[in-house]
Short mmCIF file of C-alpha atoms in Angstrom, two decimals:
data_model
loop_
_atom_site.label_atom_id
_atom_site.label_comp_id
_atom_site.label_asym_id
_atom_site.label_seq_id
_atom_site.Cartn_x
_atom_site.Cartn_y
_atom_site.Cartn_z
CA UNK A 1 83.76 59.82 109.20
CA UNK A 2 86.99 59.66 111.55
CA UNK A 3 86.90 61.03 114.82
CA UNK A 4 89.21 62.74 117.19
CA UNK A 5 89.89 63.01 120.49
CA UNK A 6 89.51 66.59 122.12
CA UNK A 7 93.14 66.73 123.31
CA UNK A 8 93.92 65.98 119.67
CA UNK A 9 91.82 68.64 118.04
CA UNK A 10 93.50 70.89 120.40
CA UNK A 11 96.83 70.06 119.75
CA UNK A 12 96.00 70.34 115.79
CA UNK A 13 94.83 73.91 116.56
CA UNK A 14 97.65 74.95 118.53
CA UNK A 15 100.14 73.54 115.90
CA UNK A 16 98.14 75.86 113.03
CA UNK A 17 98.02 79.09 115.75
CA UNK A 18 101.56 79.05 116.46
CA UNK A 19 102.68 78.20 112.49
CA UNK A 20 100.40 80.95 111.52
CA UNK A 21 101.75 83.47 114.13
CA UNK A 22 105.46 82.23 112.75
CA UNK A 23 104.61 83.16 109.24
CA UNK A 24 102.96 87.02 110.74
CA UNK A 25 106.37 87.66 113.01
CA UNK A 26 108.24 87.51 110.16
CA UNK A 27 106.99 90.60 108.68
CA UNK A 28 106.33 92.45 112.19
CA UNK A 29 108.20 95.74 113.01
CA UNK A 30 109.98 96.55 116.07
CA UNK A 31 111.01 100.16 117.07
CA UNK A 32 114.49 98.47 118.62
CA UNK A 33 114.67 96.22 116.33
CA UNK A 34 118.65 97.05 115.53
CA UNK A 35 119.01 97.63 119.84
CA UNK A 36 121.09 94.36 119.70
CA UNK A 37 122.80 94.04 115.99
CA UNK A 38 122.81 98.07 115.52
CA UNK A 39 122.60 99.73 118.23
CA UNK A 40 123.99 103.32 116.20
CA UNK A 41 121.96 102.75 113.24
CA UNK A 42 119.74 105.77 114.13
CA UNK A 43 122.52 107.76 115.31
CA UNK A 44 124.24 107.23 112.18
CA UNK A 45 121.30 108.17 110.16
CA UNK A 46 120.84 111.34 111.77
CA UNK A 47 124.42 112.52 111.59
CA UNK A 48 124.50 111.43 107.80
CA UNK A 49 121.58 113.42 106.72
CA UNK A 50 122.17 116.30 109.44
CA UNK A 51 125.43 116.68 107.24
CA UNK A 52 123.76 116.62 103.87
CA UNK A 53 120.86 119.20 104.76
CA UNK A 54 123.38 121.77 105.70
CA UNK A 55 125.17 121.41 102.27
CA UNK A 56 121.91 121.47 100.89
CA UNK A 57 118.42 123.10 102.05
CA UNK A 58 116.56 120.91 99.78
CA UNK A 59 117.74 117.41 101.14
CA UNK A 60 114.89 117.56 103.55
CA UNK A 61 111.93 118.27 101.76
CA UNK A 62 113.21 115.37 98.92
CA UNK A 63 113.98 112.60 101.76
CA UNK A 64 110.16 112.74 102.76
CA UNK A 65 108.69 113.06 99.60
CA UNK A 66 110.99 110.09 98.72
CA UNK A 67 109.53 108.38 101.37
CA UNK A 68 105.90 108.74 100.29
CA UNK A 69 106.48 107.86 96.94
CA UNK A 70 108.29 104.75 97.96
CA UNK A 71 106.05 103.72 100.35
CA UNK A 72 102.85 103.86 97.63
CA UNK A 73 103.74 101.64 95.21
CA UNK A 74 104.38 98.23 96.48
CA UNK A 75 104.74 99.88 99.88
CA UNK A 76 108.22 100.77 102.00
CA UNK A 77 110.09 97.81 100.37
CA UNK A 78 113.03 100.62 99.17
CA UNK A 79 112.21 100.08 95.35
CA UNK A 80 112.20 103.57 94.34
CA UNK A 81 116.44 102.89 95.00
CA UNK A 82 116.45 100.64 92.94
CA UNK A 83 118.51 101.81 89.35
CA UNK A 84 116.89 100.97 85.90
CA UNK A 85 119.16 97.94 83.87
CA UNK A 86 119.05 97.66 80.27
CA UNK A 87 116.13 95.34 80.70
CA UNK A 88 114.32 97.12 83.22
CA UNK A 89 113.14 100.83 83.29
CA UNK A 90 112.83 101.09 87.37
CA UNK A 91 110.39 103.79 89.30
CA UNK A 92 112.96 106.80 89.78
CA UNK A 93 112.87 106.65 86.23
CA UNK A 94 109.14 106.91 86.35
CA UNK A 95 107.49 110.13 84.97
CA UNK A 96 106.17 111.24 88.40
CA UNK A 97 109.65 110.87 90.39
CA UNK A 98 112.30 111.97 87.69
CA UNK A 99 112.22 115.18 90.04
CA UNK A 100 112.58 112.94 92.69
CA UNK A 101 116.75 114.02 94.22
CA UNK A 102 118.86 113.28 96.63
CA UNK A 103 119.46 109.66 97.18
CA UNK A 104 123.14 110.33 97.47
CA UNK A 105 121.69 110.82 101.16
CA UNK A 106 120.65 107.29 101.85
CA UNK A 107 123.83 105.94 99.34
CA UNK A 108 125.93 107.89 102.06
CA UNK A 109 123.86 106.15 104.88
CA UNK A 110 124.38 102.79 103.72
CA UNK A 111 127.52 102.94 103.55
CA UNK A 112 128.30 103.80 106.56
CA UNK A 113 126.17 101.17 107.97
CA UNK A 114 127.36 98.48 106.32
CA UNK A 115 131.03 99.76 107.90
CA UNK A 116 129.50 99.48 111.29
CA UNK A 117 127.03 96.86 111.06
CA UNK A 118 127.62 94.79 107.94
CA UNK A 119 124.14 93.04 106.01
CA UNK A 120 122.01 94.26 108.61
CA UNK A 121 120.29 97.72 107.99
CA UNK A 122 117.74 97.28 105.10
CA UNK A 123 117.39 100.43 102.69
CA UNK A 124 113.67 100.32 103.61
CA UNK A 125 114.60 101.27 107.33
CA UNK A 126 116.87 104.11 106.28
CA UNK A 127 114.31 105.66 103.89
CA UNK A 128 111.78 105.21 106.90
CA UNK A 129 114.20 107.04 109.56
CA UNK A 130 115.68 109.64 107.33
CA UNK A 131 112.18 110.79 106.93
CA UNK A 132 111.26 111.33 110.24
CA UNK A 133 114.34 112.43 111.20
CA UNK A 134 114.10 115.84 108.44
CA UNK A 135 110.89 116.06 110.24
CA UNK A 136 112.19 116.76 113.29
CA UNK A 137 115.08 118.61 112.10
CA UNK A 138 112.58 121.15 110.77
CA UNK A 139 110.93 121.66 113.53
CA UNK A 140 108.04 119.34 113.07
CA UNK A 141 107.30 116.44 115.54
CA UNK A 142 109.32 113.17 116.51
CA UNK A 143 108.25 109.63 116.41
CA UNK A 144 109.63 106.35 117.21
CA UNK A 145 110.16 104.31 113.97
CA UNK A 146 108.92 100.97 113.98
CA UNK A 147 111.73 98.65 111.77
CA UNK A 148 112.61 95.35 110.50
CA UNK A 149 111.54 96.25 107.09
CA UNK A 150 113.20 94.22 104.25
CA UNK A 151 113.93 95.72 100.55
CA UNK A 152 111.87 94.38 97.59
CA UNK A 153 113.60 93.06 94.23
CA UNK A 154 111.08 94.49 91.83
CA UNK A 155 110.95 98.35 90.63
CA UNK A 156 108.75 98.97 87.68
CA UNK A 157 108.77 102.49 86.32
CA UNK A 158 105.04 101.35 84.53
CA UNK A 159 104.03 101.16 88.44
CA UNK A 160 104.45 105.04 89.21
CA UNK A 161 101.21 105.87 87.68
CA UNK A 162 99.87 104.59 90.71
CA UNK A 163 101.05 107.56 92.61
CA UNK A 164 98.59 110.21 93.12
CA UNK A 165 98.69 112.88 90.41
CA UNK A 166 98.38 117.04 92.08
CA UNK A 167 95.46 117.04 89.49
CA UNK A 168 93.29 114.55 91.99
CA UNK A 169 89.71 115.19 93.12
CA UNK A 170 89.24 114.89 96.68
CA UNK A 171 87.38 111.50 95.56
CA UNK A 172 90.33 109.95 93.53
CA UNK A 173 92.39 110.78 96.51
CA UNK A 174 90.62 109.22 98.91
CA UNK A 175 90.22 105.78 96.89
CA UNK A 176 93.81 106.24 95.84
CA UNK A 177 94.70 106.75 99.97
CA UNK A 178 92.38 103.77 100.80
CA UNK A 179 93.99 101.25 98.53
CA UNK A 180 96.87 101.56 101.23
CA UNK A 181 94.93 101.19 103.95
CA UNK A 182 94.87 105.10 104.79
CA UNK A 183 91.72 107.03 105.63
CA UNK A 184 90.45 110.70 104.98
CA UNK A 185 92.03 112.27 108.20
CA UNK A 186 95.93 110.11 107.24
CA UNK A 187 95.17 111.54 103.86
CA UNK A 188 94.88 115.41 104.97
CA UNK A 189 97.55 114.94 107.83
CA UNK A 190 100.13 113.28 105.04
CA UNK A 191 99.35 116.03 102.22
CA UNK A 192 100.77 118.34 105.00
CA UNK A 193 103.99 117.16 104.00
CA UNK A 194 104.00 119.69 101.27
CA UNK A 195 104.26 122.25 104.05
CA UNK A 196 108.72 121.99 103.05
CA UNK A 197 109.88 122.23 99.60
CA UNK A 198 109.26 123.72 96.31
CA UNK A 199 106.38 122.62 93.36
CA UNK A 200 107.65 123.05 89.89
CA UNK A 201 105.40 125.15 87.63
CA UNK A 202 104.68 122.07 85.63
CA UNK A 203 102.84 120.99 88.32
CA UNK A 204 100.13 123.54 89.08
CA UNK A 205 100.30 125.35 85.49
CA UNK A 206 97.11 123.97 84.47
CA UNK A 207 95.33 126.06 87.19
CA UNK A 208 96.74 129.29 85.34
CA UNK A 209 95.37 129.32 82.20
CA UNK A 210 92.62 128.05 80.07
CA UNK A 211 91.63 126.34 83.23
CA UNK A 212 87.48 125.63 81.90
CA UNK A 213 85.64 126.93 79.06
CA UNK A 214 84.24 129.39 81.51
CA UNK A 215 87.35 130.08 83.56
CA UNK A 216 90.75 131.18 82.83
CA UNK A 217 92.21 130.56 86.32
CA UNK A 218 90.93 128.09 88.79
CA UNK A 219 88.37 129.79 90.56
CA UNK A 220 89.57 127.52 93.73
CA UNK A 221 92.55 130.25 93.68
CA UNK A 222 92.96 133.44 95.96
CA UNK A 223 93.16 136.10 92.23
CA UNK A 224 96.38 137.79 93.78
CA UNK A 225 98.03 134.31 94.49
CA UNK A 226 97.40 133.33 91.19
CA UNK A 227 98.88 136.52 89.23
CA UNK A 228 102.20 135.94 91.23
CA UNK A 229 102.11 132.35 90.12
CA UNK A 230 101.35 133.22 86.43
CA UNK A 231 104.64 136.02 86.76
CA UNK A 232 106.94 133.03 87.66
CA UNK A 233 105.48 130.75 85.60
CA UNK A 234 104.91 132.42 82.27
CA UNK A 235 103.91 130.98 78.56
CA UNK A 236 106.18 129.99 77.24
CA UNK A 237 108.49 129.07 80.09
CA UNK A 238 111.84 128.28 78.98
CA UNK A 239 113.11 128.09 83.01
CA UNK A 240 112.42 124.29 83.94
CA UNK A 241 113.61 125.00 87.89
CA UNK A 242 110.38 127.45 88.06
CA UNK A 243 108.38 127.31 90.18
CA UNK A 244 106.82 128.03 93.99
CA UNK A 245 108.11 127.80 97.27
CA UNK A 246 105.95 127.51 100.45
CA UNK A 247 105.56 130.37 102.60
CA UNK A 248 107.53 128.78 105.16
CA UNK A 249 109.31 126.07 102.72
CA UNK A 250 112.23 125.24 105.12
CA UNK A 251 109.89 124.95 108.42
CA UNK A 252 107.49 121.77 109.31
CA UNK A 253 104.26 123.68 110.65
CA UNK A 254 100.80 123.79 109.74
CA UNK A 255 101.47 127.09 107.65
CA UNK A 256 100.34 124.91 104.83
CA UNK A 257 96.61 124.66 105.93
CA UNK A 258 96.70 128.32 106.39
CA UNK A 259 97.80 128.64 103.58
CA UNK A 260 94.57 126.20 102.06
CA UNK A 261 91.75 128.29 103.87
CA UNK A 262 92.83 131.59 102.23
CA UNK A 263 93.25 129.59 98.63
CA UNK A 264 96.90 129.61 98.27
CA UNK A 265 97.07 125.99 97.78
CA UNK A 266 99.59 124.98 94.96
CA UNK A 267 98.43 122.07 93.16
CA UNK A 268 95.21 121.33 92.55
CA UNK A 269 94.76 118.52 94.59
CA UNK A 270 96.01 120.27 97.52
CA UNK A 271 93.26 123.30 97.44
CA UNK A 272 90.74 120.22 96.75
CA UNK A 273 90.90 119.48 100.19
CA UNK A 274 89.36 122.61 101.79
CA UNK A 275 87.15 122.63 99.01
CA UNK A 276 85.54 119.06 99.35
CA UNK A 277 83.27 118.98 102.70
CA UNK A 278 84.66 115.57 103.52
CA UNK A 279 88.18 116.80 104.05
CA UNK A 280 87.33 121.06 104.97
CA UNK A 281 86.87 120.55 108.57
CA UNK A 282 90.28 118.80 108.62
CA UNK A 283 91.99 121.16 107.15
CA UNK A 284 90.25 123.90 109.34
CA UNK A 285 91.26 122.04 112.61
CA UNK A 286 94.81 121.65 111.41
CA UNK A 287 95.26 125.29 110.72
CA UNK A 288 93.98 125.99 114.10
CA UNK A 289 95.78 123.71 115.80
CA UNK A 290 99.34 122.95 114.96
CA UNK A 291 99.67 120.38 117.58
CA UNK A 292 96.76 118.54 116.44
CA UNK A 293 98.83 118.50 113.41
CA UNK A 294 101.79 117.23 114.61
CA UNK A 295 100.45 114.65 116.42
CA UNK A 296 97.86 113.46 113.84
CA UNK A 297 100.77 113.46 111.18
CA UNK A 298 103.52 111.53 113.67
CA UNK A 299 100.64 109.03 114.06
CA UNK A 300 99.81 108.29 110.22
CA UNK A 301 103.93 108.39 108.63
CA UNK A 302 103.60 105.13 111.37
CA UNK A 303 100.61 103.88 109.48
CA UNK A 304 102.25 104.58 106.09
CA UNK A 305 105.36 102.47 107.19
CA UNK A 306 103.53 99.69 107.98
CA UNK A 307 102.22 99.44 104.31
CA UNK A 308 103.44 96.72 101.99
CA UNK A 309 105.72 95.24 104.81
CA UNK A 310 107.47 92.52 103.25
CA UNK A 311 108.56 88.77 104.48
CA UNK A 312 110.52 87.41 101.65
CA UNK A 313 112.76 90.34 100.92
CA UNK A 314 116.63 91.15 101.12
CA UNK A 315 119.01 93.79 103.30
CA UNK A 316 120.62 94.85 100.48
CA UNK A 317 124.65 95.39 100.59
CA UNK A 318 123.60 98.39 97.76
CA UNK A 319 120.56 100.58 97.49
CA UNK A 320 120.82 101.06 93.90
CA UNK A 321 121.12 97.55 93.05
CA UNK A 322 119.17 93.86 94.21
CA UNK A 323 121.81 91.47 95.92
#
C-alpha cells in the first residue's frame, strides 16, 4: 500500500478544492455581472420594455409569466425562445404556452444589446430582468437580479407537460414546486404572480359546469363569482379571447389573496391554496400584509433564477434561434 507524505496529501486536496470550485464558478451568478462588458444592459432593458408596455397593457403580465414558464422546464436557460424547425416542435409551441405572447419584447431587447454590447447579454438574463423590471413597473417590489446565465440549445415542446396545469391539487403543486428546488411558502408567494393579467375561459371552465356528480359548480367558488364567470364564459363559447381579468389586473399587489379568502380564485389550482391547510395561513398572511408579500415574492423570483443555471451553454446572437 503506497504512502504519502502529509504535505503531499495536502497539496492533492487543494488541487481537487480549487478544480472543483473552477468547475462551480462557472455557473455562479453575479448581480454586476455586465458592470464591466455592459454596463447599460439593464438600462436598456428597462427602456425597451417601458416602450412596449405602453403600446400594449398586456406586455407585462406575459413577460413574467414567460419567465416562469421558462424557468420550469430545464430552468432559466431561455428555451422557451427558442423557434420550432422542421425537425423539432420547440416549447412555445407546447400546448400550455401557445397563449404564451409577446417575445417581440425580448427580440427588441436583443437587438439592441447586441448594438451596444455585441455576444455578451445571454437571452436568459433578459428574460430574468424584463421580469422584474414589469414588476416594478406595476407597482410591485424591486430586486437586484443575479446574472451570468447562459442560453440552452434544447427546446422540446413534449417537455411543457411538465409545467403545472391550473387543475393542480395543492399536493401536485407542491411536488411539482419541489422538483425545482422551491418550497410551500416560494410556491404561494410565486402563484401571486397571477395578481396581473387575464385567464382565458379555457382555463377555469371546468369549475363551471358539471364540475362532480354531486356538484355543478365548484363548491370552492364564491356562487355570485361564479354566475359572472359562467355569463362570460358560456356553452358553447365561440369567443376564444374570453375570459377573466383580475380585479386589479394591471397593478402588482396582494389583491390576489384577497381575492382567494373570499373564493374568487380563477383557476382551480389557485383557490386550492386557501383551501389546503398547508398553504391557508400563507395566503391569509399575504392578504394581510402586502409587504410581507412583496418581500417574500422579491426573495423567491431570486430562487427561481437560480434554477437550472447552466455551464456549457451559449449567448446567443438570436433568441429565436441556437448559434
Amino acid at each position: 500500500m503506497a504512502m504519502y507524505a502529509p504535505k503531499t496529501i495536502l497539496f492533492h486536496t487543494l488541487i481537487c478544492l480549487l478544480l472543483t470550485m473552477a468547475s462551480q464558478s462557472k455557473a455562479s451568478l453575479d448581480s454586476n455581472y455586465y458592470h464591466q462588458t455592459c454596463p447599460h444592459a439593464e438600462k436598456i432593458i428597462l427602456q425597451t420594455i417601458y416602450n412596449a408596455s405602453m403600446h400594449d397593457s398586456k406586455v407585462p403580465a406575459r413577460i413574467l409569466r414567460m419567465f416562469f414558464h421558462d424557468c420550469f422546464i430545464r430552468g432559466c436557460d431561455a428555451s422557451l425562445l427558442l423557434d420550432s424547425t422542421p425537425g423539432n416542435q420547440a416549447e412555445k409551441d407546447g400546448p400550455p404556452n401557445i397563449s404564451v405572447r409577446s417575445f417581440y419584447v425580448i427580440d427588441d431587447a436583443k437587438a439592441k444589446l447586441e448594438m451596444a454590447c455585441p455576444r455578451t447579454a445571454s437571452c436568459a438574463d433578459i428574460i430574468g430582468i424584463a421580469a422584474r423590471d414589469v414588476v416594478t413597473m406595476s407597482g410591485g417590489p424591486y430586486w437586484n437580479v443575479l446574472k451570468g446565465r447562459k442560453d440552452g440549445r434544447v427546446s422540446r415542446a413534449n417537455e411543457t407537460i411538465n409545467l403545472p396545469a391550473p387543475t393542480f391539487n395543492v399536493s401536485q403543486l407542491i411536488q411539482s414546486f419541489a422538483k425545482r428546488g422551491l418550497g410551500v411558502k416560494e410556491l404561494v408567494a410565486l402563484s401571486g404572480g397571477h395578481t396581473l393579467g387575464f385567464s382565458h375561459c379555457s382555463s377555469f371552465e371546468s369549475r363551471l359546469r358539471n364540475f362532480t356528480s354531486l356538484h355543478d359548480v365548484d363548491p370552492s367558488m364564491n356562487n355570485e363569482f361564479a354566475q359572472k364567470l359562467r355569463k362570460k364564459c358560456p356553452k358553447p363559447n365561440r369567443d376564444r379571447t374570453a375570459g377573466e381579468l383580475d380585479s386589479t389586473s394591471s397593478t402588482f399587489d396582494n389583491d390576489y389573496y384577497k381575492q382567494l379568502v373570499a373564493g374568487k380564485g380563477v383557476f382551480g389550482s389557485d383557490q386550492a391554496l386557501f383551501s389546503d391547510y398547508r398553504t391557508r395561513w400563507i395566503v391569509e398572511s399575504f392578504a394581510k400584509d402586502q409587504s410581507l408579500f412583496f418581500k417574500d415574492f422579491a426573495a423567491s423570483m431570486v430562487k427561481l433564477g437560480n434554477v437550472g443555471v447552466i455551464e456549457d451553454g451559449e449567448v446567443r446572437l438570436n433568441c429565436r434561434v441556437v448559434n
